[in-house]
PDB file of N, CA and C in Angstrom:
ATOM      1  N   MET A   1       0.858  -1.149   0.000  1.00 58.00           N
ATOM      2  CA  MET A   1       0.000   0.000   0.000  1.00 58.00           C
ATOM      3  C   MET A   1       0.911   1.220   0.000  1.00 58.00           C
ATOM      4  N   ARG A   2       0.526   2.197  -0.793  1.00 58.00           N
ATOM      5  CA  ARG A   2       1.286   3.442  -0.829  1.00 58.00           C
ATOM      6  C   ARG A   2       0.331   4.599  -0.579  1.00 58.00           C
ATOM      7  N   ASN A   3       0.589   5.360   0.459  1.00 62.00           N
ATOM      8  CA  ASN A   3      -0.235   6.495   0.827  1.00 62.00           C
ATOM      9  C   ASN A   3       0.492   7.754   0.365  1.00 62.00           C
ATOM     10  N   ASN A   4       0.103   8.291  -0.787  1.00 62.00           N
ATOM     11  CA  ASN A   4       0.798   9.439  -1.358  1.00 62.00           C
ATOM     12  C   ASN A   4       0.690  10.685  -0.482  1.00 62.00           C
ATOM     13  N   LEU A   5      -0.419  10.868   0.181  1.00 64.00           N
ATOM     14  CA  LEU A   5      -0.598  12.028   1.048  1.00 64.00           C
ATOM     15  C   LEU A   5       0.382  11.984   2.207  1.00 64.00           C
ATOM     16  N   GLN A   6       0.486  10.843   2.850  1.00 68.00           N
ATOM     17  CA  GLN A   6       1.402  10.694   3.982  1.00 68.00           C
ATOM     18  C   GLN A   6       2.848  10.827   3.514  1.00 68.00           C
ATOM     19  N   ALA A   7       3.194  10.260   2.387  1.00 65.00           N
ATOM     20  CA  ALA A   7       4.563  10.336   1.872  1.00 65.00           C
ATOM     21  C   ALA A   7       4.940  11.784   1.564  1.00 65.00           C
ATOM     22  N   ALA A   8       4.024  12.549   0.988  1.00 65.00           N
ATOM     23  CA  ALA A   8       4.295  13.954   0.675  1.00 65.00           C
ATOM     24  C   ALA A   8       4.450  14.766   1.955  1.00 65.00           C
ATOM     25  N   ARG A   9       3.617  14.507   2.930  1.00 65.00           N
ATOM     26  CA  ARG A   9       3.681  15.247   4.193  1.00 65.00           C
ATOM     27  C   ARG A   9       4.998  14.989   4.913  1.00 65.00           C
ATOM     28  N   VAL A  10       5.392  13.743   4.981  1.00 69.00           N
ATOM     29  CA  VAL A  10       6.618  13.375   5.691  1.00 69.00           C
ATOM     30  C   VAL A  10       7.846  13.968   5.014  1.00 69.00           C
ATOM     31  N   SER A  11       7.842  14.025   3.686  1.00 68.00           N
ATOM     32  CA  SER A  11       9.004  14.543   2.964  1.00 68.00           C
ATOM     33  C   SER A  11       8.993  16.064   2.849  1.00 68.00           C
ATOM     34  N   GLY A  12       7.939  16.723   3.364  1.00 69.00           N
ATOM     35  CA  GLY A  12       7.914  18.172   3.394  1.00 69.00           C
ATOM     36  C   GLY A  12       7.204  18.828   2.231  1.00 69.00           C
ATOM     37  N   PHE A  13       6.561  18.060   1.400  1.00 66.00           N
ATOM     38  CA  PHE A  13       5.824  18.601   0.262  1.00 66.00           C
ATOM     39  C   PHE A  13       4.335  18.574   0.567  1.00 66.00           C
ATOM     40  N   GLY A  14       3.639  19.569   0.072  1.00 60.00           N
ATOM     41  CA  GLY A  14       2.189  19.551   0.212  1.00 60.00           C
ATOM     42  C   GLY A  14       1.570  18.661  -0.842  1.00 60.00           C
ATOM     43  N   ASN A  15       0.422  18.126  -0.543  1.00 58.00           N
ATOM     44  CA  ASN A  15      -0.279  17.283  -1.507  1.00 58.00           C
ATOM     45  C   ASN A  15      -1.762  17.457  -1.255  1.00 58.00           C
ATOM     46  N   THR A  16      -2.505  17.858  -2.289  1.00 58.00           N
ATOM     47  CA  THR A  16      -3.933  18.081  -2.117  1.00 58.00           C
ATOM     48  C   THR A  16      -4.750  16.817  -2.356  1.00 58.00           C
ATOM     49  N   GLY A  17      -4.166  15.815  -2.969  1.00 63.00           N
ATOM     50  CA  GLY A  17      -4.889  14.581  -3.255  1.00 63.00           C
ATOM     51  C   GLY A  17      -5.027  13.712  -2.018  1.00 63.00           C
ATOM     52  N   LEU A  18      -5.998  12.849  -2.053  1.00 63.00           N
ATOM     53  CA  LEU A  18      -6.204  11.918  -0.945  1.00 63.00           C
ATOM     54  C   LEU A  18      -6.110  10.482  -1.435  1.00 63.00           C
ATOM     55  N   ALA A  19      -5.276  10.258  -2.422  1.00 64.00           N
ATOM     56  CA  ALA A  19      -5.192   8.948  -3.053  1.00 64.00           C
ATOM     57  C   ALA A  19      -4.299   7.999  -2.259  1.00 64.00           C
ATOM     58  N   VAL A  20      -4.754   6.787  -2.143  1.00 68.00           N
ATOM     59  CA  VAL A  20      -3.958   5.707  -1.588  1.00 68.00           C
ATOM     60  C   VAL A  20      -3.956   4.602  -2.626  1.00 68.00           C
ATOM     61  N   GLU A  21      -2.768   4.161  -3.020  1.00 73.00           N
ATOM     62  CA  GLU A  21      -2.659   3.091  -4.008  1.00 73.00           C
ATOM     63  C   GLU A  21      -2.497   1.759  -3.282  1.00 73.00           C
ATOM     64  N   LEU A  22      -3.187   0.775  -3.771  1.00 79.00           N
ATOM     65  CA  LEU A  22      -3.130  -0.551  -3.173  1.00 79.00           C
ATOM     66  C   LEU A  22      -2.733  -1.551  -4.247  1.00 79.00           C
ATOM     67  N   PHE A  23      -1.635  -2.235  -4.036  1.00 87.00           N
ATOM     68  CA  PHE A  23      -1.160  -3.236  -4.974  1.00 87.00           C
ATOM     69  C   PHE A  23      -1.444  -4.612  -4.388  1.00 87.00           C
ATOM     70  N   ILE A  24      -2.086  -5.469  -5.180  1.00 91.00           N
ATOM     71  CA  ILE A  24      -2.517  -6.784  -4.712  1.00 91.00           C
ATOM     72  C   ILE A  24      -1.826  -7.869  -5.521  1.00 91.00           C
ATOM     73  N   GLU A  25      -1.277  -8.834  -4.829  1.00 92.00           N
ATOM     74  CA  GLU A  25      -0.651  -9.959  -5.511  1.00 92.00           C
ATOM     75  C   GLU A  25      -1.734 -10.852  -6.110  1.00 92.00           C
ATOM     76  N   GLU A  26      -1.435 -11.432  -7.246  1.00 93.00           N
ATOM     77  CA  GLU A  26      -2.421 -12.264  -7.953  1.00 93.00           C
ATOM     78  C   GLU A  26      -2.981 -13.372  -7.077  1.00 93.00           C
ATOM     79  N   ARG A  27      -2.162 -13.950  -6.234  1.00 95.00           N
ATOM     80  CA  ARG A  27      -2.631 -15.063  -5.399  1.00 95.00           C
ATOM     81  C   ARG A  27      -3.647 -14.608  -4.360  1.00 95.00           C
ATOM     82  N   GLU A  28      -3.708 -13.307  -4.072  1.00 94.00           N
ATOM     83  CA  GLU A  28      -4.648 -12.765  -3.100  1.00 94.00           C
ATOM     84  C   GLU A  28      -5.825 -12.050  -3.765  1.00 94.00           C
ATOM     85  N   LEU A  29      -5.901 -12.082  -5.086  1.00 94.00           N
ATOM     86  CA  LEU A  29      -6.883 -11.302  -5.820  1.00 94.00           C
ATOM     87  C   LEU A  29      -8.325 -11.680  -5.494  1.00 94.00           C
ATOM     88  N   VAL A  30      -8.631 -12.963  -5.369  1.00 95.00           N
ATOM     89  CA  VAL A  30     -10.011 -13.388  -5.084  1.00 95.00           C
ATOM     90  C   VAL A  30     -10.477 -12.820  -3.742  1.00 95.00           C
ATOM     91  N   LYS A  31      -9.624 -12.911  -2.729  1.00 94.00           N
ATOM     92  CA  LYS A  31      -9.976 -12.356  -1.419  1.00 94.00           C
ATOM     93  C   LYS A  31     -10.141 -10.844  -1.501  1.00 94.00           C
ATOM     94  N   ALA A  32      -9.241 -10.196  -2.212  1.00 93.00           N
ATOM     95  CA  ALA A  32      -9.263  -8.736  -2.304  1.00 93.00           C
ATOM     96  C   ALA A  32     -10.499  -8.237  -3.037  1.00 93.00           C
ATOM     97  N   GLU A  33     -10.925  -8.939  -4.067  1.00 94.00           N
ATOM     98  CA  GLU A  33     -12.104  -8.511  -4.819  1.00 94.00           C
ATOM     99  C   GLU A  33     -13.341  -8.469  -3.933  1.00 94.00           C
ATOM    100  N   LYS A  34     -13.469  -9.427  -3.029  1.00 94.00           N
ATOM    101  CA  LYS A  34     -14.601  -9.437  -2.102  1.00 94.00           C
ATOM    102  C   LYS A  34     -14.562  -8.205  -1.195  1.00 94.00           C
ATOM    103  N   VAL A  35     -13.384  -7.872  -0.698  1.00 93.00           N
ATOM    104  CA  VAL A  35     -13.235  -6.713   0.179  1.00 93.00           C
ATOM    105  C   VAL A  35     -13.523  -5.423  -0.590  1.00 93.00           C
ATOM    106  N   ILE A  36     -13.031  -5.331  -1.815  1.00 90.00           N
ATOM    107  CA  ILE A  36     -13.243  -4.139  -2.643  1.00 90.00           C
ATOM    108  C   ILE A  36     -14.720  -3.952  -2.950  1.00 90.00           C
ATOM    109  N   GLU A  37     -15.403  -5.018  -3.297  1.00 94.00           N
ATOM    110  CA  GLU A  37     -16.839  -4.919  -3.591  1.00 94.00           C
ATOM    111  C   GLU A  37     -17.622  -4.482  -2.358  1.00 94.00           C
ATOM    112  N   ASN A  38     -17.253  -5.018  -1.214  1.00 94.00           N
ATOM    113  CA  ASN A  38     -17.908  -4.624   0.039  1.00 94.00           C
ATOM    114  C   ASN A  38     -17.672  -3.137   0.308  1.00 94.00           C
ATOM    115  N   PHE A  39     -16.475  -2.674   0.055  1.00 89.00           N
ATOM    116  CA  PHE A  39     -16.149  -1.266   0.245  1.00 89.00           C
ATOM    117  C   PHE A  39     -16.983  -0.382  -0.687  1.00 89.00           C
ATOM    118  N   LYS A  40     -17.094  -0.782  -1.941  1.00 90.00           N
ATOM    119  CA  LYS A  40     -17.872  -0.009  -2.925  1.00 90.00           C
ATOM    120  C   LYS A  40     -19.330   0.088  -2.509  1.00 90.00           C
ATOM    121  N   MET A  41     -19.870  -0.967  -1.948  1.00 92.00           N
ATOM    122  CA  MET A  41     -21.266  -0.985  -1.545  1.00 92.00           C
ATOM    123  C   MET A  41     -21.520  -0.027  -0.371  1.00 92.00           C
ATOM    124  N   ASN A  42     -20.487   0.290   0.383  1.00 90.00           N
ATOM    125  CA  ASN A  42     -20.634   1.147   1.556  1.00 90.00           C
ATOM    126  C   ASN A  42     -20.260   2.598   1.301  1.00 90.00           C
ATOM    127  N   LEU A  43     -20.014   2.961   0.054  1.00 82.00           N
ATOM    128  CA  LEU A  43     -19.650   4.355  -0.248  1.00 82.00           C
ATOM    129  C   LEU A  43     -20.855   5.246  -0.206  1.00 82.00           C
TER     130      LEU A  43
END
């Protein structure tokens, strides 16, 4: 997981975005898809 907002803050740069990138290994994709769908349903 990469939190661009936190990385920019720690390094002293401002960042207006609130993006967090999540990289999922193929072997964990089935589990992750269930979590992602659940998250989408709660937006």
